[in-house]
PDB file of C-alpha atoms in Angstrom:
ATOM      1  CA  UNK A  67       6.797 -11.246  37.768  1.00 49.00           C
ATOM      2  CA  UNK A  68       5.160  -7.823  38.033  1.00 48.00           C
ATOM      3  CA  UNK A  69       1.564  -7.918  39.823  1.00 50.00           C
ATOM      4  CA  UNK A  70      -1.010  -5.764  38.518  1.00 50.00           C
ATOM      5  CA  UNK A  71      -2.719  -3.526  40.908  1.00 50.00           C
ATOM      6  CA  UNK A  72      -5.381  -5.512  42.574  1.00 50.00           C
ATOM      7  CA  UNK A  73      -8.794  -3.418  43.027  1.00 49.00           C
ATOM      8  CA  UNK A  74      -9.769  -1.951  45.979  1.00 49.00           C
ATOM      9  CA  UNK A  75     -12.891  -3.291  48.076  1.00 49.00           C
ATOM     10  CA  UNK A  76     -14.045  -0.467  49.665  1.00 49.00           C
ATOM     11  CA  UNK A  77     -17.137  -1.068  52.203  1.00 48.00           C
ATOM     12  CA  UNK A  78     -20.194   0.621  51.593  1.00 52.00           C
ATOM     13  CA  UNK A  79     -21.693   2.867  53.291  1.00 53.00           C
ATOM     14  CA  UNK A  80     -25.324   3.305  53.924  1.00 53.00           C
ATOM     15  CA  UNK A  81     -26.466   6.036  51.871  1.00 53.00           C
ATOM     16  CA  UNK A  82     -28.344   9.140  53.402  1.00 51.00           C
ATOM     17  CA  UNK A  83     -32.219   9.618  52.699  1.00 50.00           C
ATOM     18  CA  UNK A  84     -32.027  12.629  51.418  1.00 50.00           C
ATOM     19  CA  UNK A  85     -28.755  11.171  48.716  1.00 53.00           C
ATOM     20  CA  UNK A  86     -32.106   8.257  47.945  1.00 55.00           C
ATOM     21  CA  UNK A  87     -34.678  11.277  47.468  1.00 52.00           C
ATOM     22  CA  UNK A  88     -31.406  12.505  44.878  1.00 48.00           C
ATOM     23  CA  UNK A  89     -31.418   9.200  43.222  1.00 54.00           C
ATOM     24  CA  UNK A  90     -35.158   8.474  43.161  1.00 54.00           C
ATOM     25  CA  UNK A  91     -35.716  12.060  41.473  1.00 52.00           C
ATOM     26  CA  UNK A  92     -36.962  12.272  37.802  1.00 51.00           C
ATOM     27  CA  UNK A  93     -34.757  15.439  37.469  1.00 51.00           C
ATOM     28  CA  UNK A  94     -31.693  13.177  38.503  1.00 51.00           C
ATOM     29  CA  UNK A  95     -29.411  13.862  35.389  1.00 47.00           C
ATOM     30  CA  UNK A  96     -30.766  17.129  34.442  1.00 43.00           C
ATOM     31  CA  UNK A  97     -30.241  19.008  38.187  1.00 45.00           C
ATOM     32  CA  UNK A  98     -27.661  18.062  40.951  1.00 46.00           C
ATOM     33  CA  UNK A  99     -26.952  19.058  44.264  1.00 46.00           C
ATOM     34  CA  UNK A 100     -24.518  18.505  46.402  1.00 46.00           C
ATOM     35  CA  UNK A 101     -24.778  16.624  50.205  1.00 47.00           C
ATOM     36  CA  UNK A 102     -23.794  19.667  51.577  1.00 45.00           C
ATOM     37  CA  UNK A 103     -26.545  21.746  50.095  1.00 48.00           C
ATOM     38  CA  UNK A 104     -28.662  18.975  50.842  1.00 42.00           C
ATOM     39  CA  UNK A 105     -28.119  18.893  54.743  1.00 45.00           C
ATOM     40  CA  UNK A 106     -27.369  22.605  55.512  1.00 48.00           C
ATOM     41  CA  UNK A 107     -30.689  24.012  53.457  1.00 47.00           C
ATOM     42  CA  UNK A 108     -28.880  26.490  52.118  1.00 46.00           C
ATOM     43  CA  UNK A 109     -29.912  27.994  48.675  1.00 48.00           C
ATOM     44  CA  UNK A 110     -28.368  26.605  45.857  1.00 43.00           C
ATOM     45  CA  UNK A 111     -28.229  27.143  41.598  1.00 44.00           C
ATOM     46  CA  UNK A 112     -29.245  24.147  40.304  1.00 45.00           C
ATOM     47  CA  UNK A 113     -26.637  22.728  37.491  1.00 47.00           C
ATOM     48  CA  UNK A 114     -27.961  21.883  34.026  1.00 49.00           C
ATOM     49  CA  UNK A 115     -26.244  19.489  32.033  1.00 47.00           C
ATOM     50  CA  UNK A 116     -25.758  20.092  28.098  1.00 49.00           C
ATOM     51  CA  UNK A 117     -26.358  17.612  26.055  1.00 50.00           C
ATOM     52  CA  UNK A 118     -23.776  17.510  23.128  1.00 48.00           C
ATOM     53  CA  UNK A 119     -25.039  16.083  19.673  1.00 50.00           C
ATOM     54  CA  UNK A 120     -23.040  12.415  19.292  1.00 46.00           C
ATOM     55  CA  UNK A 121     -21.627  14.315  15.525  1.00 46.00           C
ATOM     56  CA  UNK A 122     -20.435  16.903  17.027  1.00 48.00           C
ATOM     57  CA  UNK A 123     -17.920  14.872  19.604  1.00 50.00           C
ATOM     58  CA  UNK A 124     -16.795  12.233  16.573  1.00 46.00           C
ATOM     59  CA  UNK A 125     -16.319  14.622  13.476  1.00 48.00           C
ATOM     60  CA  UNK A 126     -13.228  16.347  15.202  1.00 49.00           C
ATOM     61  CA  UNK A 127     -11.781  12.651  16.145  1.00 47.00           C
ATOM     62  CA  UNK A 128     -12.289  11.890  12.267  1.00 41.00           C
ATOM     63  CA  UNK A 129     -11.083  14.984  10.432  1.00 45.00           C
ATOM     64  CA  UNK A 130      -8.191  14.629  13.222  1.00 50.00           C
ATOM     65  CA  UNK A 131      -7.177  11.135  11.825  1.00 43.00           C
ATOM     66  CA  UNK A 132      -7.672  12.099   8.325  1.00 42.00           C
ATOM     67  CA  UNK A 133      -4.923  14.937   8.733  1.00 42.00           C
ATOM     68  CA  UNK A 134      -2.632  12.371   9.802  1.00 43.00           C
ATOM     69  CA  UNK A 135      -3.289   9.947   6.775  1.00 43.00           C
ATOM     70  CA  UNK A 136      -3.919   7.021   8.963  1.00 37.00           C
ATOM     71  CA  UNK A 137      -5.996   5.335   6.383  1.00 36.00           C
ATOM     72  CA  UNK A 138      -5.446   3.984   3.363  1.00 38.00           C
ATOM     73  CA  UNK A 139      -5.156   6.203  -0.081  1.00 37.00           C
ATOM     74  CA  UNK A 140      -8.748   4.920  -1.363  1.00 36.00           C
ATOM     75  CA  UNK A 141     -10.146   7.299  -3.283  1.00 37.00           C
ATOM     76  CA  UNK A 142      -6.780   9.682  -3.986  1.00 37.00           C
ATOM     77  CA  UNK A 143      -6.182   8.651  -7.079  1.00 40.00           C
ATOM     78  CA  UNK A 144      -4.940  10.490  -9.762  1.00 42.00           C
ATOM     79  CA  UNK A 145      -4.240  10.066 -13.041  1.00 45.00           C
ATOM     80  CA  UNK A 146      -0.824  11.157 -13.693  1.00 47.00           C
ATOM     81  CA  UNK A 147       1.857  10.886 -17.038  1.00 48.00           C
ATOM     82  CA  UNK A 148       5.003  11.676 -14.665  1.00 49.00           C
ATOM     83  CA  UNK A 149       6.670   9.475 -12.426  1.00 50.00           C
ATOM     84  CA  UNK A 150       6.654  11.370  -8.744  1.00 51.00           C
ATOM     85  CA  UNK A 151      10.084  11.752  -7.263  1.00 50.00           C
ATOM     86  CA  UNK A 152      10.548  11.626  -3.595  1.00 47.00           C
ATOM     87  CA  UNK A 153      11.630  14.206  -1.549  1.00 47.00           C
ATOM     88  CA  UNK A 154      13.131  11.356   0.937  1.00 50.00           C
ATOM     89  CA  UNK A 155      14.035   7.786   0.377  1.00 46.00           C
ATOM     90  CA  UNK A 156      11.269   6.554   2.839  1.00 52.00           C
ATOM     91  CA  UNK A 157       8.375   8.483   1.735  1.00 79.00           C
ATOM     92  CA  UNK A 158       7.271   6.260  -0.694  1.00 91.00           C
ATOM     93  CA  UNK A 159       7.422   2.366  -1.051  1.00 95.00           C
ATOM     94  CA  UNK A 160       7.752   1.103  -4.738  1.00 96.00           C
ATOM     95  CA  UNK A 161       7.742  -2.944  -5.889  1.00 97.00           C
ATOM     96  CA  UNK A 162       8.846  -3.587  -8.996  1.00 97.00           C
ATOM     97  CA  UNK A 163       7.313  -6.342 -11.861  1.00 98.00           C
ATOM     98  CA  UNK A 164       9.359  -7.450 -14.886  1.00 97.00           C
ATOM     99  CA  UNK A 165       8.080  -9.361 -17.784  1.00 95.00           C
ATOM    100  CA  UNK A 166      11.387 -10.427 -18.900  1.00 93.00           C
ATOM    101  CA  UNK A 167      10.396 -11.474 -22.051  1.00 91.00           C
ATOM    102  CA  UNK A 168       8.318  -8.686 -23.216  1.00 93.00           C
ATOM    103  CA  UNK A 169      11.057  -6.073 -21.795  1.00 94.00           C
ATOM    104  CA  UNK A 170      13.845  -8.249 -23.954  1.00 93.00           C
ATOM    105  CA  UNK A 171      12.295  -7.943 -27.343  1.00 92.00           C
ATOM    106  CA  UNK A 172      11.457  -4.490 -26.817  1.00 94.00           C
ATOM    107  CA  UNK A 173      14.877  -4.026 -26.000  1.00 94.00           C
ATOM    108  CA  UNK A 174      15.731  -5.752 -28.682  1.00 94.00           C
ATOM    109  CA  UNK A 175      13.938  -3.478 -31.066  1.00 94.00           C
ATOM    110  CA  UNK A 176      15.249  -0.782 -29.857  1.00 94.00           C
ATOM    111  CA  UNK A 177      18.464  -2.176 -30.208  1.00 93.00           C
ATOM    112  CA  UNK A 178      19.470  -1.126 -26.566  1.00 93.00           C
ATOM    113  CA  UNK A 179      21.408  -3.153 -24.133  1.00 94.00           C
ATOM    114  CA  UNK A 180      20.077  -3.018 -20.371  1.00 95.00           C
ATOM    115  CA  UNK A 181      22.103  -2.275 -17.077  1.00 95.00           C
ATOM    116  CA  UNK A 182      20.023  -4.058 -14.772  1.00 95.00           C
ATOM    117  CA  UNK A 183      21.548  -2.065 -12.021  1.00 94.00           C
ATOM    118  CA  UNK A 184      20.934   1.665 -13.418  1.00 95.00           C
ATOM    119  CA  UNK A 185      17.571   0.420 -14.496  1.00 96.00           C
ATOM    120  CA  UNK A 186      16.714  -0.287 -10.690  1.00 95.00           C
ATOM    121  CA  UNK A 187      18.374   3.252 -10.480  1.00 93.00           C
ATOM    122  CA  UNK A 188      15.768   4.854 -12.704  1.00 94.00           C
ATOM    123  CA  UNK A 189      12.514   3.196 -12.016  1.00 95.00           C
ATOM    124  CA  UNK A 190      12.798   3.716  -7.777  1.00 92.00           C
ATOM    125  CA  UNK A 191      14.051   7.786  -8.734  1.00 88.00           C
ATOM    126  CA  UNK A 192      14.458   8.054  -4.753  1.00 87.00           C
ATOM    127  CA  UNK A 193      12.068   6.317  -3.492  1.00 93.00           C
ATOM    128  CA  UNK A 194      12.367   3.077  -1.113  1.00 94.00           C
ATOM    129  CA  UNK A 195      12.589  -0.093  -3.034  1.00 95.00           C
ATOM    130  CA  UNK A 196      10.180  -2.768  -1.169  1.00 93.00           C
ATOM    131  CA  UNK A 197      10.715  -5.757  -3.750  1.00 94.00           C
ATOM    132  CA  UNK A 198      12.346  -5.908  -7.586  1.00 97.00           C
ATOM    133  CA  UNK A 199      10.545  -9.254  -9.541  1.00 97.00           C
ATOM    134  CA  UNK A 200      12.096 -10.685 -12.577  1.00 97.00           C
ATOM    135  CA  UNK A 201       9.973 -12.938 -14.302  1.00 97.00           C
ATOM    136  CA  UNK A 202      11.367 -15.056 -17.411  1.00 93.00           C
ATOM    137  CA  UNK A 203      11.232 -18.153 -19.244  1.00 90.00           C
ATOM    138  CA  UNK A 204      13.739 -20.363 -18.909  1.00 89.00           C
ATOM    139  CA  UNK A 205      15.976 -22.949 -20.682  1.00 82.00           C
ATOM    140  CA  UNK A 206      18.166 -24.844 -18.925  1.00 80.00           C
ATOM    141  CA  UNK A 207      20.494 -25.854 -21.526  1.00 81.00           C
ATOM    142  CA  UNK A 208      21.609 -22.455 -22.221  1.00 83.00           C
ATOM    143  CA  UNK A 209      24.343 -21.854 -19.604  1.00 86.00           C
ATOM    144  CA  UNK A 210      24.864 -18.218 -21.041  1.00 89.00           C
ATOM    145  CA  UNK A 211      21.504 -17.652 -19.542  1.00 89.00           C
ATOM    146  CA  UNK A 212      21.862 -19.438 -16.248  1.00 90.00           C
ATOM    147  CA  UNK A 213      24.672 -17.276 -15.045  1.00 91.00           C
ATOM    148  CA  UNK A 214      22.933 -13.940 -16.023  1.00 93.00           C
ATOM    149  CA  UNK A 215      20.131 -15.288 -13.882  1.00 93.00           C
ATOM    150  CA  UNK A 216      22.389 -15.619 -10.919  1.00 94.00           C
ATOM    151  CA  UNK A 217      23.999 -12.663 -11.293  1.00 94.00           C
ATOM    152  CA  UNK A 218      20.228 -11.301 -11.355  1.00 95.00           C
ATOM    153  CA  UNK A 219      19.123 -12.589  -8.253  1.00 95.00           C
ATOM    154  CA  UNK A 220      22.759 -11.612  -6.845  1.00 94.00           C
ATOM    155  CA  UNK A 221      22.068  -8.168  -7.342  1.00 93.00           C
ATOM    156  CA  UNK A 222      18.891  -6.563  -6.115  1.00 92.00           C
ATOM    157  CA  UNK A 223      15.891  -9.083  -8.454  1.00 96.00           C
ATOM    158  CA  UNK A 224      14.057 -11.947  -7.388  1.00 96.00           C
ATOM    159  CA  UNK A 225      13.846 -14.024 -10.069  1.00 95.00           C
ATOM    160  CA  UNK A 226      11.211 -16.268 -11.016  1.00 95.00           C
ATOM    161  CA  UNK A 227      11.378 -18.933 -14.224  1.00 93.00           C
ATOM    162  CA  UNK A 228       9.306 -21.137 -15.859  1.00 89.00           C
ATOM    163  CA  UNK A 229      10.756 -23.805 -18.366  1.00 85.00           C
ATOM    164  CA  UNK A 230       9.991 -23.212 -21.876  1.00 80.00           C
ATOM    165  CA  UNK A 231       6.781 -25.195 -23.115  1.00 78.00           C
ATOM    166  CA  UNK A 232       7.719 -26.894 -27.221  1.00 76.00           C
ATOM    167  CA  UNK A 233       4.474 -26.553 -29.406  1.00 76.00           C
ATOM    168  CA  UNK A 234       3.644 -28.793 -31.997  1.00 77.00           C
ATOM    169  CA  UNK A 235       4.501 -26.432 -34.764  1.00 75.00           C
ATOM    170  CA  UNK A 236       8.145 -25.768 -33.296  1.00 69.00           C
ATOM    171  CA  UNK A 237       7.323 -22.601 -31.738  1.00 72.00           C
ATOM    172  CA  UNK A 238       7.973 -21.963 -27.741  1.00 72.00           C
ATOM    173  CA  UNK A 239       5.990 -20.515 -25.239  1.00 74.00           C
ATOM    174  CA  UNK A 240       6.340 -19.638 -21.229  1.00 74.00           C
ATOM    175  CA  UNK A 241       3.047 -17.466 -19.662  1.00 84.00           C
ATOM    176  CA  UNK A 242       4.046 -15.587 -16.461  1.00 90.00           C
ATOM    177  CA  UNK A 243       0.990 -13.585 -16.774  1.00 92.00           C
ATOM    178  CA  UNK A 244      -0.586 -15.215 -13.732  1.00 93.00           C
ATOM    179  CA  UNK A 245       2.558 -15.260 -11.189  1.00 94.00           C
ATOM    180  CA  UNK A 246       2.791 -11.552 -11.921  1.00 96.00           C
ATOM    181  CA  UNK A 247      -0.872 -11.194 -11.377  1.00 95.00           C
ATOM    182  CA  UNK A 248      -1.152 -13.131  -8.148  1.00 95.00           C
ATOM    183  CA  UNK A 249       2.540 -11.374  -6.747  1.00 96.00           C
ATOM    184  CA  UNK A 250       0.874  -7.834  -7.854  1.00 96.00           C
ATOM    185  CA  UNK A 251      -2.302  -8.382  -5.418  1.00 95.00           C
ATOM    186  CA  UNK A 252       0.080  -9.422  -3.011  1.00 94.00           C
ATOM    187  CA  UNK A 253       1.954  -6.299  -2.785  1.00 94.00           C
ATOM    188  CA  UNK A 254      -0.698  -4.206  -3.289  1.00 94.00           C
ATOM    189  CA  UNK A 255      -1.114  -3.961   0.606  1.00 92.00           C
ATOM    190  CA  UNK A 256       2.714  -3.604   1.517  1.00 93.00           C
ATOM    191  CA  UNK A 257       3.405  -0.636  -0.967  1.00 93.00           C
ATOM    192  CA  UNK A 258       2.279   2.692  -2.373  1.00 95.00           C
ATOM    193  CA  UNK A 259       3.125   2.318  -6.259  1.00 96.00           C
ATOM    194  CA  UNK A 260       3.690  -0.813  -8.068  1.00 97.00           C
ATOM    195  CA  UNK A 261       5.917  -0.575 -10.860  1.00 97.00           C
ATOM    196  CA  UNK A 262       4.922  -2.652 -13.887  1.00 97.00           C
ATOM    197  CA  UNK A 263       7.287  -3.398 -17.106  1.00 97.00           C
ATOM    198  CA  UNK A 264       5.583  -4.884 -19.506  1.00 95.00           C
ATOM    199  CA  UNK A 265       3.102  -4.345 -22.715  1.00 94.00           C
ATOM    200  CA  UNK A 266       0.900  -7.202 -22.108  1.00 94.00           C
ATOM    201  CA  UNK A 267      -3.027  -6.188 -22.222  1.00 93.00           C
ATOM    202  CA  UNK A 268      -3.661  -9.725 -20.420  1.00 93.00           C
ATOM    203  CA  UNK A 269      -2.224  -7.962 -17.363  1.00 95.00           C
ATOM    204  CA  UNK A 270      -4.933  -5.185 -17.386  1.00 95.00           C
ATOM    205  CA  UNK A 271      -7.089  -6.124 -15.654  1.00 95.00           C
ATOM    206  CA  UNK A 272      -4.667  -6.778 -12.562  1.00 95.00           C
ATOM    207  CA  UNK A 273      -3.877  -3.490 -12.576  1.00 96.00           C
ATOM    208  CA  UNK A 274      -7.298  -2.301 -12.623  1.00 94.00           C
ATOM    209  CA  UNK A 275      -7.843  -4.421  -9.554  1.00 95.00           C
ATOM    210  CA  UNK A 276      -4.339  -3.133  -7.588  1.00 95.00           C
ATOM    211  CA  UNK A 277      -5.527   0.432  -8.550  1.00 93.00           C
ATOM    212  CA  UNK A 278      -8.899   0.158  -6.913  1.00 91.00           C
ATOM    213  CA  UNK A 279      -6.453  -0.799  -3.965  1.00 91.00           C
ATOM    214  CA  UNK A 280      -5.195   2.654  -3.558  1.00 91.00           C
ATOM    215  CA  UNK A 281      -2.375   2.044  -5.021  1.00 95.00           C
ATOM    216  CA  UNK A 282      -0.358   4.020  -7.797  1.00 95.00           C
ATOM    217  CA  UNK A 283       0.187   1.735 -10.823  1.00 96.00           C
ATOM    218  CA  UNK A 284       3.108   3.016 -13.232  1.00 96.00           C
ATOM    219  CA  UNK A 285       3.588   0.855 -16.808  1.00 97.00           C
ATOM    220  CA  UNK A 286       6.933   1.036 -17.994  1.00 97.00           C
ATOM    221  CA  UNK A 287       7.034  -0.264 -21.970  1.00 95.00           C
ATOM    222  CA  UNK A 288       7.449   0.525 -25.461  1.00 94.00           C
ATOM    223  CA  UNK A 289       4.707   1.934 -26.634  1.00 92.00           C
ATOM    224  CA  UNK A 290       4.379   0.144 -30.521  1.00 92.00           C
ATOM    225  CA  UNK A 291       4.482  -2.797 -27.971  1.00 93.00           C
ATOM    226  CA  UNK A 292       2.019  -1.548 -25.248  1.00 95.00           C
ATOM    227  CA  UNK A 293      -1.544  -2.856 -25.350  1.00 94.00           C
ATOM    228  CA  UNK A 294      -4.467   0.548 -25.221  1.00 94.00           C
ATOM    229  CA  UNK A 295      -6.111  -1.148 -22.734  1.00 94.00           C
ATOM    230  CA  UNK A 296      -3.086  -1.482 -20.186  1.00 95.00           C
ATOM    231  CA  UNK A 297      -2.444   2.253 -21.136  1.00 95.00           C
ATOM    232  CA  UNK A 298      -6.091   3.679 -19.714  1.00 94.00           C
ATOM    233  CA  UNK A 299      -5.998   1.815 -16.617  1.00 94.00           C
ATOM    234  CA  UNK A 300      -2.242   2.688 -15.898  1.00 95.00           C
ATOM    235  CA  UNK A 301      -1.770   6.303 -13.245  1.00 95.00           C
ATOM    236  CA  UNK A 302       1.567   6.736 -15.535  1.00 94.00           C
ATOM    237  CA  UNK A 303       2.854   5.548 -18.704  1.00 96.00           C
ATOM    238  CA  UNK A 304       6.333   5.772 -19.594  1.00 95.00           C
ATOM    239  CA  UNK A 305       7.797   4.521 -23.039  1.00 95.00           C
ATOM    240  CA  UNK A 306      10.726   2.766 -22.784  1.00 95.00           C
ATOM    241  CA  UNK A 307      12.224   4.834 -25.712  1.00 94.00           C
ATOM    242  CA  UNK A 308      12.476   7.838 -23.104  1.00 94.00           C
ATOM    243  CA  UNK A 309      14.704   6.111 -20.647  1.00 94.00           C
ATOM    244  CA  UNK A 310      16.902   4.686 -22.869  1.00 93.00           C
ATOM    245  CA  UNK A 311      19.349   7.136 -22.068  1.00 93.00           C
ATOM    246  CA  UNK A 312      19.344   6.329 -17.933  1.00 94.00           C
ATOM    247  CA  UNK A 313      19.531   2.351 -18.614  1.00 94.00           C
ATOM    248  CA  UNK A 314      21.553   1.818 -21.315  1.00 93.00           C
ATOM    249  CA  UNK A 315      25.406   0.086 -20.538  1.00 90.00           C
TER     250      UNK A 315
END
């Protein structure tokens, strides 16, 4: 076990009158003299302290830790319509949200087939992948499914399902909008942009709440199936239609 250096106990002396007429003085702080001067009576120039204003020792400290982006990007933001591409793959940190649903029928109206992996490939352009979240309804039955799932969560996605809820007029219905929500905030603290797929305006007002974070908040949809309001409180917009190209099998 390493000992830590025990402190000394030095004895003390008895202090000099004339270092108690030093002490005692109401110029002690503002003059000084030394024992030497003190006992030989020689002439001395007495030594005048400065005072320095408290702002003028703590601005430096704070314009030097602002330099080195030590805090948080709160109050950077800027609205921007291009996604940034990094000059290094650890510059910037990017987690990815999927609304599977809403990114299948818009990929079904635009009759395009999806590479998962390219599509990973296009959305990071660079940058350091933190987290990629699949969201999707699920039904259990439907083995076809199943195994895409697996090969999903095999390959870069976490994937997160909900079984499909039956309404009484035969329709079918699975909400994610709050396990994207709650998984957004999350994130917000680990990353620098959060990636968003999906047209829903019911997921607006997460992002608002992420961007106010600091963080960069790119929407990734079509835009016939984008909701305004998800739009204005995006940084970056990207229609789906544009990156057809870099995703497509």
């Amino acid at each position: 076990m390493q000992l830590l250096p025990q402190p000394r106990h030095n004895k003390h002396r008895p202090k000099l009158i004339s270092e108690q007429a030093l002490e005692e003085s109401p110029n002690r702080g503002i003059e000084e003299k030394t024992n030497a001067d003190i006992i030989n009576s020689e002439p001395f120039i007495a030594k005048r302290r400065t005072a320095v204003p408290m702002e003028h020792q703590i601005t430096p400290k704070l314009l030097e830790l602002a330099s080195q982006d030590s805090f948080p990007a709160v109050g950077r933001r800027e609205k921007r319509h291009t996604r940034k591409v990094a000059t290094s793959e650890t510059e910037e940190r990017v987690a990815i949200f999927i609304d599977g649903a809403n990114l299948f029928y818009a990929a079904m109206h635009l009759n395009l087939e999806i590479d998962y992996t390219k599509l990973l490939r296009s959305l990071t352009k660079g940058r350091q992948l933190l987290r990629a979240y699949f969201y999707t309804p699920v039904d259990n039955t439907n083995e076809k499914q199943q195994g895409f799932l697996l090969w999903m969560r095999r390959n870069g996605y976490r994937v997160f399902t909900k079984d499909l809820v039956y309404l009484p007029d035969g329709s079918k219905k699975a909400n994610m909008d709050v396990e994207i929500t709650v998984d957004m905030l999350t994130l917000a603290r680990y990353c620098d942009t959060l990636i968003l797929l999906s047209g829903d305006g019911d997921l607006a007002y997460a992002v608002n709440a992420v961007a106010y974070q600091g963080v960069q908040v790119e929407v990734v949809s079509l835009s016939s199936m984008t909701s305004e309001s998800l739009i204005d409180v995006a940084d970056c917009y990207t229609d789906l239609d544009e990156i057809r190209e870099e995703i497509q099998k």
